[in-house]
Structures are given as C-alpha cells and as structure tokens.
Coordinates of C-alpha atoms in Angstrom, one line a residue:
M1 CA 77.3 98.3 45.2
P2 CA 77.9 99.3 41.5
D3 CA 77.2 96.7 38.8
K4 CA 80.2 95.0 37.2
Q5 CA 79.9 97.0 34.0
D6 CA 80.2 100.3 36.1
Q7 CA 83.4 99.3 37.8
G8 CA 86.4 101.3 36.6
R9 CA 84.4 104.3 35.4
R10 CA 82.8 107.2 37.3
L11 CA 79.2 106.9 38.0
P12 CA 77.0 110.0 37.2
G13 CA 76.7 112.6 39.8
D14 CA 78.2 115.8 41.1
A15 CA 79.4 116.9 37.6
A16 CA 79.9 120.4 39.1
F17 CA 83.0 119.0 40.8
L18 CA 83.9 115.8 39.0
R19 CA 83.3 116.4 35.3
E20 CA 86.4 116.3 33.2
S21 CA 85.3 118.3 30.1
H22 CA 83.9 121.8 30.0
R23 CA 81.7 120.9 27.0
G24 CA 78.7 118.7 26.6
T25 CA 76.1 117.7 29.2
E26 CA 76.3 115.0 31.9
I27 CA 72.8 114.1 33.0
E28 CA 72.1 113.5 36.7
A29 CA 69.1 113.6 38.9
T30 CA 67.6 117.1 39.0
Y31 CA 67.0 116.9 42.8
A32 CA 70.5 115.8 43.8
G33 CA 74.1 116.7 43.5
A34 CA 76.0 119.9 43.6
Q35 CA 73.9 122.8 42.3
S36 CA 76.1 124.7 39.8
F37 CA 74.5 126.5 36.9
M38 CA 73.4 123.8 34.4
R39 CA 75.8 121.4 36.1
R40 CA 78.8 123.3 34.7
K41 CA 82.0 122.7 36.6
Y42 CA 82.9 125.0 39.5
T43 CA 86.3 126.4 38.6
R44 CA 88.3 129.6 38.4
D45 CA 90.6 128.3 35.7
L46 CA 89.4 130.1 32.6
K47 CA 91.9 128.6 30.1
A48 CA 90.0 127.9 26.8
I49 CA 86.7 129.0 28.3
D50 CA 84.0 130.9 26.3
V51 CA 81.6 131.9 29.1
A52 CA 81.9 132.1 32.9
I53 CA 78.7 132.1 35.0
T54 CA 79.1 134.0 38.2
G55 CA 76.8 135.1 41.1
I56 CA 76.6 138.6 42.5
P57 CA 74.6 138.1 45.7
F58 CA 74.1 141.7 46.6
D59 CA 70.7 143.2 47.5
Q60 CA 71.5 146.3 49.7
A61 CA 70.4 148.8 47.0
V62 CA 66.7 147.8 46.9
T63 CA 63.9 150.3 47.5
N64 CA 61.2 147.7 48.3
R65 CA 61.4 144.0 49.1
P66 CA 64.9 142.5 49.7
G67 CA 66.0 138.9 49.1
T68 CA 67.8 138.9 45.8
R69 CA 71.0 138.0 47.6
F70 CA 69.5 134.5 47.4
G71 CA 69.0 134.8 43.7
P72 CA 72.2 133.2 42.4
E73 CA 71.6 130.1 44.5
A74 CA 68.0 129.8 43.4
I75 CA 68.7 130.3 39.7
R76 CA 71.5 127.7 39.8
K77 CA 69.1 125.2 41.4
A78 CA 66.3 125.9 39.0
S79 CA 68.6 125.6 36.0
N80 CA 69.2 122.0 36.6
Q81 CA 65.7 121.1 35.4
H82 CA 67.1 122.0 31.9
A83 CA 70.5 120.3 32.2
W84 CA 69.7 117.2 30.1
G85 CA 70.9 117.9 26.6
P86 CA 69.4 119.5 23.5
Y87 CA 67.2 122.5 24.2
W88 CA 63.9 123.3 22.6
P89 CA 63.3 125.0 20.1
W90 CA 66.9 125.2 19.1
F91 CA 67.3 121.4 18.9
F92 CA 70.9 121.6 20.0
D93 CA 72.9 121.5 23.2
P94 CA 74.7 124.9 23.5
F95 CA 77.3 123.2 25.7
D96 CA 78.5 121.1 22.7
T97 CA 79.6 124.4 21.1
L98 CA 80.4 126.6 24.1
S99 CA 82.9 125.9 26.8
V100 CA 81.1 127.1 29.9
V101 CA 82.0 127.0 33.6
D102 CA 80.5 128.2 36.9
Y103 CA 83.0 130.7 38.3
G104 CA 81.3 130.8 41.7
D105 CA 80.2 134.1 43.4
C106 CA 81.7 137.5 43.8
F107 CA 82.6 137.9 47.5
F108 CA 82.5 141.2 49.4
D109 CA 82.2 142.4 53.0
W110 CA 78.5 143.0 53.6
G111 CA 79.4 145.5 56.3
R112 CA 81.3 147.7 54.0
K113 CA 78.6 148.6 51.4
D114 CA 80.6 151.5 49.8
D115 CA 83.3 149.0 48.8
V116 CA 80.9 146.7 47.0
P117 CA 80.8 148.4 43.6
K118 CA 84.6 148.3 43.3
R119 CA 84.6 144.6 44.4
I120 CA 82.1 143.7 41.7
E121 CA 84.0 145.7 39.0
D122 CA 87.3 144.1 39.9
H123 CA 85.6 140.6 40.0
A124 CA 84.3 141.2 36.5
A125 CA 87.5 142.7 35.1
G126 CA 89.4 139.6 36.3
I127 CA 87.2 137.5 34.0
I128 CA 86.9 139.8 31.0
S129 CA 90.7 140.4 30.9
Q130 CA 91.1 136.7 30.1
G131 CA 89.0 137.0 27.0
V132 CA 86.0 135.3 28.7
S133 CA 82.4 136.4 28.4
M134 CA 80.3 136.8 31.6
V135 CA 76.8 135.9 32.6
S136 CA 76.1 137.4 36.0
L137 CA 73.4 136.2 38.3
G138 CA 71.9 138.9 40.6
G139 CA 71.5 140.2 43.0
D140 CA 69.6 143.5 42.7
H141 CA 69.8 145.7 39.5
F142 CA 72.5 148.0 40.9
I143 CA 75.1 145.3 40.1
S144 CA 74.7 146.3 36.4
Y145 CA 76.6 149.6 37.0
P146 CA 79.9 148.1 38.1
L147 CA 79.5 145.3 35.5
L148 CA 79.0 147.9 32.8
R149 CA 82.1 149.8 34.0
A150 CA 84.2 146.6 33.7
H151 CA 82.8 145.8 30.2
A152 CA 83.1 149.3 28.9
K153 CA 86.8 149.5 29.8
N154 CA 87.3 146.6 27.5
Y155 CA 84.8 147.3 24.7
G156 CA 84.2 151.0 24.8
P157 CA 80.6 152.5 25.1
L158 CA 78.1 149.7 24.7
A159 CA 74.6 149.3 23.3
L160 CA 72.4 148.4 26.3
V161 CA 69.5 146.0 25.7
H162 CA 67.5 146.5 28.9
F163 CA 64.4 144.4 29.8
D164 CA 62.5 145.9 32.8
A165 CA 59.4 147.3 34.3
H166 CA 61.4 150.4 35.4
R167 CA 63.8 152.6 33.5
D168 CA 66.3 152.9 36.4
V169 CA 67.5 156.4 35.2
E170 CA 66.2 158.5 38.1
P171 CA 68.3 161.6 38.6
D172 CA 71.1 161.4 41.2
E173 CA 74.1 163.6 41.8
G174 CA 76.1 160.4 42.3
G175 CA 77.5 158.4 45.2
R176 CA 74.3 156.6 46.2
I177 CA 74.0 152.9 45.8
D178 CA 70.4 152.5 44.5
H179 CA 68.9 150.1 42.0
G180 CA 66.9 152.9 40.4
T181 CA 69.7 155.2 39.3
M182 CA 72.5 153.2 37.8
F183 CA 71.7 153.7 34.1
N184 CA 71.7 157.4 34.7
Y185 CA 75.2 156.9 36.0
A186 CA 76.0 154.7 33.0
I187 CA 75.0 157.5 30.6
R188 CA 76.8 160.1 32.6
D189 CA 80.0 158.1 32.6
G190 CA 79.9 157.3 28.9
L191 CA 79.5 153.5 29.5
I192 CA 76.6 153.1 27.1
D193 CA 75.5 154.9 23.9
P194 CA 71.9 155.9 24.5
S195 CA 71.1 156.3 20.8
R196 CA 72.0 152.6 20.3
S197 CA 70.4 151.4 23.5
V198 CA 66.8 150.3 24.1
Q199 CA 64.6 149.7 27.2
V200 CA 61.9 147.0 26.7
G201 CA 58.7 146.3 28.7
I202 CA 58.7 149.6 30.6
R203 CA 55.4 150.4 32.5
T204 CA 56.3 152.9 35.2
T205 CA 57.2 156.6 35.3
Y206 CA 58.3 159.3 37.7
H207 CA 58.0 163.0 38.2
G208 CA 60.3 165.0 35.9
E209 CA 61.2 161.9 33.8
K210 CA 63.4 162.4 30.7
T211 CA 64.4 160.0 27.9
Y212 CA 68.1 160.8 28.3
G213 CA 68.3 159.8 24.6
L214 CA 67.4 156.2 25.2
N215 CA 65.0 154.3 23.0
I216 CA 62.0 153.0 24.9
L217 CA 59.5 150.2 24.0
Y218 CA 56.8 150.5 26.6
A219 CA 54.9 147.4 27.7
D220 CA 51.7 148.3 25.7
Q221 CA 53.8 148.7 22.6
V222 CA 55.4 145.3 23.1
H223 CA 52.0 143.7 23.6
A224 CA 50.7 145.2 20.4
M225 CA 53.7 143.8 18.4
T226 CA 54.8 140.3 17.6
P227 CA 58.0 139.1 19.3
M228 CA 59.7 139.0 15.9
D229 CA 58.8 142.6 15.3
V230 CA 60.1 143.7 18.7
A231 CA 63.3 141.8 18.1
A232 CA 63.7 143.5 14.7
K233 CA 63.2 146.9 16.3
I234 CA 65.8 146.1 19.0
A235 CA 68.3 144.8 16.4
G236 CA 67.8 147.9 14.2
I237 CA 68.6 150.2 17.2
V238 CA 71.6 148.3 18.3
G239 CA 73.1 147.8 14.8
D240 CA 76.6 146.4 14.8
K241 CA 77.6 147.9 18.2
P242 CA 78.8 145.5 21.0
A243 CA 75.8 145.0 23.2
Y244 CA 75.2 144.2 26.8
L245 CA 72.0 142.4 27.8
T246 CA 70.5 143.2 31.2
F247 CA 67.3 141.4 32.2
D248 CA 65.4 142.5 35.3
I249 CA 63.0 139.6 36.0
D250 CA 60.2 142.1 36.9
C251 CA 60.0 142.8 33.2
L252 CA 57.8 139.7 33.3
D253 CA 54.3 140.0 34.6
P254 CA 53.9 139.0 38.3
A255 CA 51.8 136.0 37.1
F256 CA 55.1 134.6 35.6
A257 CA 57.6 136.1 38.1
P258 CA 56.1 136.8 41.5
G259 CA 59.4 136.4 43.3
T260 CA 60.8 139.9 42.8
G261 CA 61.2 143.1 44.9
T262 CA 59.0 145.5 42.9
P263 CA 56.5 143.6 40.8
V264 CA 54.4 145.6 38.3
P265 CA 51.2 144.2 36.6
G266 CA 50.9 144.3 32.9
G267 CA 54.3 142.9 32.0
L268 CA 55.6 140.4 29.4
S269 CA 54.8 136.7 29.5
S270 CA 57.7 134.2 29.7
H271 CA 56.8 133.3 26.1
Q272 CA 57.1 136.8 24.8
A273 CA 60.5 137.4 26.5
L274 CA 62.0 134.2 25.4
S275 CA 60.7 134.6 21.8
I276 CA 62.1 138.1 21.6
I277 CA 65.5 137.1 22.8
R278 CA 65.5 134.1 20.5
Q279 CA 65.2 136.4 17.5
L280 CA 68.2 138.6 18.4
K281 CA 70.6 136.5 16.4
S282 CA 72.2 139.6 14.6
V283 CA 73.1 141.4 17.9
D284 CA 76.7 141.2 19.0
F285 CA 76.2 140.4 22.7
I286 CA 79.4 140.6 24.8
G287 CA 77.9 140.0 28.3
M288 CA 74.7 139.6 30.2
D289 CA 73.2 139.8 33.7
L290 CA 69.9 138.5 35.1
V291 CA 68.8 140.3 38.2
E292 CA 66.1 140.9 40.8
V293 CA 65.1 137.2 41.5
S294 CA 64.0 137.2 45.1
P295 CA 63.3 133.6 46.3
P296 CA 61.6 134.6 49.6
F297 CA 58.7 135.9 47.5
D298 CA 58.7 133.2 44.8
Q299 CA 56.0 130.5 44.3
S300 CA 57.1 127.0 43.4
E301 CA 60.4 128.4 42.1
I302 CA 58.7 129.8 38.9
T303 CA 60.6 133.1 39.0
A304 CA 64.0 131.4 39.4
L305 CA 63.0 129.0 36.6
A306 CA 62.1 131.8 34.3
G307 CA 65.4 133.5 35.1
A308 CA 67.4 130.3 34.4
T309 CA 65.5 129.7 31.2
I310 CA 66.2 133.3 29.9
I311 CA 69.9 132.8 30.5
L312 CA 69.8 129.4 28.7
E313 CA 68.1 131.2 25.8
Y314 CA 71.0 133.7 25.7
L315 CA 73.6 130.9 25.8
C316 CA 71.8 129.3 22.8
L317 CA 72.1 132.6 21.0
R318 CA 75.8 132.7 21.8
A319 CA 76.2 129.1 20.6
H320 CA 74.3 129.8 17.4
A321 CA 76.7 132.8 16.8
K322 CA 79.6 130.3 17.1
G323 CA 78.1 127.9 14.6
A324 CA 75.7 125.6 16.5
R325 CA 72.7 124.5 14.3
P326 CA 69.6 122.3 14.9
Q327 CA 70.1 118.6 14.9
E328 CA 67.8 116.7 12.6
L329 CA 65.5 114.3 14.4
P330 CA 65.7 110.7 13.2
E331 CA 62.6 109.2 11.7

C-alpha cells in the first residue's frame, strides 16, 4: 500500500515503459524492472531523439565460440548498474543533454542467413534517415559491415576507429558472411577511407597480411604510450572526417573481458580503453557499435559490464560535444 504522499503520482519502476521524458535519469533498483539500456524508454518513435540504442543479436558469422546473440540482452542488463545519474569522471548525466531511447532489436529470420545483412542495413537506414545517431549492441563483428553500408550512404566514406585484437581484413572474394573479413569489404566498397582510419590494440596476424592503407596501433605500441598520447594519435589520423567507432570487446585482455568468442592475451585494460575514448573529444563520431560480448563465456557479467561502460563513455563524449560540462560539487 503506497504512503499517502505517494498517492496521485507514479512510483519509481519500469522506466523503460513508463517514463514520460526521454531525458534525465529515473533511479530504480538495479536488480528489478524492465532491462532497457540505461533504463531508457523502449520506443520506435524517434521524434526529437538524438541517439537510438539498438540490438543486433546475430552470431552466425563467428569462427570460434558463439553466443554473442545474447550480447544485447546482457549489455542492457549490465548497463543498469550505471543508471543512477552523474557519471564519473565526467561529473554530469549525459541524459540531461542527450535525448536517448532504446529502439529494441533488429529482427531477422535466423533460418535465412543470406538475408541478414540486408535486414541489418535496412534497420539502420530507417533510424539514420530520421536524423538519429545509432549505438548498436552486437552480436558478432560482421554486423559492422551492413551498419557501415547504411552510414556511408548518408555520410560518405567514413573514418573508422576500430578497437580490436584482430584486424578483420582477411582477403575474400566476397559473398561470405564472416566476422574476419568485413573491413576488407568496407575498403573494397569505399565505405571507409583507410588513410583516415585506425585500428587499435591489434595483436594477431595472418599469412599474406597487408595493411590495405590502414593505420595500425598494435597492442605493444598502445601499452608503451599513455592513453592521452594514443588518443592524440587517433585524433590526428581521423582529423575532421566523420568517424564511426567500432569496439570489439576482445580488444580488452581476457582478464577484463573473458566473455568473448576469440580471446587473445596481452590486450588493453578497461582503464586504458576508457581513458583513450574519453580523450577523443575532437573526433566527429556519427555512430558506434559494441560487439562480440558472449555471455555464455562471461564471469560475473564483467565482460557485459565493460561493454556497457564503454558505450556510456561514448555517450558522454556525445553529450560533451553538445555542450554538457562537469557539475561543480557543493562544499
């Protein structure tokens, strides 16, 4: 029975369905309620919306361990540990500045794999055409290819900022749906400008490897630099070109992200990745995806939490670009 003072107003809970504003944060128990990303409202009405969060639960392009089809669900759930207002170290709530909704998932017929790329591209195009920026929750890394196709149709060839253990440019004549070849396709199709693109945290190679004109910051180089220096290098490469951020969670060392399909030791720490992204204030990001979170191989949800935190860091970047600034703490 609600207290007298609560009568006539909505009690906290299920903000994903019941919230009235697309801005601000409504605090509710982290362990209860509808699990949208950061408790944003589930809706496909994009009027006056800045960013739409959407899930792409596809994992039929993996070469090793599957399970990333469960990634969007896990990332949403993990994000709610952060859904309580101002975020450190920005000292502001990005949702006071950005109007953000959870658009739900991209749906496709899992029995018709060849149709999936077009379904993802059309799903993305329907959002971008309304002037709304996307954050896509994977899913395996192949989803970046149809997402880049949709973004490039609107923005032209993009600067790709790619965090990963793998380069994903393996040669392919085309037609295969493989999470190791899609950036080769993106270069071939003119979706990205290799000279203005950068791959960060790479620590694998393959027979006959080529640069394809891409800039590469290998993991050992990143470890030898400060996060600020890495960010400055990335920003210098990208310049003023519209940029797309793709973050494969296996860029992080398996100690920080065990729940992924192809873990590779020697990767970045959560601190390094977050600190680098935080310094990319000069980059004109127009979209993002976070991929390869595989909950069946996770431990205590730390991989999903890392993914959700990286996305939140990106949203703080976007809010800062729109004018958000730190709130002074009272004495």
